[in-house]
Amino acid sequence: MRFPPRTRPGTASPAAPAASAAERTVPWLRVAAAYSWRLILVGIVVYGVFTVLGRFQLVAVALFLALIITAVLRPLADLLNRVLPRRLSVAVALIGSLLVLFALLAMVGNAVAGESTKLAGEFRGGIHRIELWLQQPPFRLGPDTLTDFQRQVVNYLNTHRSNLLSSAVSGLGRIVELVTGVALALFASVFFIHSGERLWAWVRDQLLPTGARPGWDQAGWAAWRAFAGYTRGIIIVAATNAALVGVALFLLRVPLALPLTLLEFFAAFIPLVGSPVALGVATVVALAGRGPLTAAAVLVLIVVIGQLEGHVLHPLVMSWAVRLHPLVVAVSVIAGSIVAGVIGAVVAVPFVSVVWAVLRALRAPPP
């Protein structure tokens, strides 16, 4: 047997192989670098997706609206499917919902048209009361100041009449785009409600290899559960807010109470922001139509509804669907409004909730 040669005391042992550059790097810097290039790749992909969606914004918004319609009407269609054929149940659910929506809009239009003369007189008197209120302490605005302000508004409208007309014409183009988007959303929602699972399976089988299909199904079902839960939850919150606001406005005899209630319902789809804005409009209407005391009561209503929505309705209704911190919701709404305006503010929270649900579904369970 051969033994390794002995070394004298004080002599160095044979040189070990030099450590690689990666081993000499600080561990936290190695981990940060590994995460950094992956995050850069993810950011590039996300930027590309949003760029494509921006170019096809009408199609993206229409499909998003179709998913909302599907999340709302799919349970009704499944319930009707117990006694009716699938196609007939989808038609009854979709057409019945459209009839209810048109009836609600017609009722709002009739309410506004029936009170137009009375409302015009109330608003003129309300504007006069506001002028008198501004002339008193603490504002002490003189009549000449208010007259000059009115003259400036009239001069501005006369000077920028052409710009206002061009804006109105572009608004007509927006209306055409809106009608086209709604038609596409209804067309797509028919297929989503009728056979959404088969469409999903077809896309999965055509685009993905066999090994990736289980993970894709897991992520897809998690995303749909989060999106559908958020949609149904926000509708419950919006309907509750609208009911409370409608009752309060009717009791305070605020003009245009029914249209303002409908405005509150749709504004509640923008979390944390939409409801205060809608109630701010109601405050201005109450100030012009009923005076400062009624407007102050509506301001109190804003505070009460905000506290109820933030501390009762959202935690109670949305906790089973979306588990997001209020700070995440606020940042998402602001970031979405910066990127895509009102549409971005509406889409931001469901988008973040879907991404979070997918990450939780794909995350490996702890040992």
Coordinates of N, CA and C in Angstrom, one line a residue, residues 114-123:
G114 N -89.0 64.2 -17.2 CA -90.1 64.7 -16.5 C -89.9 65.8 -15.6
E115 N -88.7 65.9 -15.0 CA -88.4 67.0 -14.1 C -87.5 68.1 -14.6
S116 N -87.3 68.1 -16.0 CA -86.4 69.0 -16.6 C -86.7 70.5 -16.3
T117 N -88.0 70.8 -16.4 CA -88.4 72.2 -16.2 C -88.2 72.6 -14.7
K118 N -88.7 71.7 -13.8 CA -88.5 72.0 -12.4 C -87.0 72.1 -12.0
L119 N -86.2 71.2 -12.6 CA -84.8 71.2 -12.3 C -84.1 72.4 -12.8
A120 N -84.5 72.9 -13.9 CA -83.9 74.2 -14.4 C -84.1 75.3 -13.5
G121 N -85.4 75.4 -13.0 CA -85.7 76.5 -12.0 C -85.0 76.3 -10.7
E122 N -84.9 75.1 -10.2 CA -84.2 74.8 -9.0 C -82.7 75.2 -9.1
F123 N -82.1 74.8 -10.3 CA -80.7 75.1 -10.5 C -80.4 76.6 -10.6

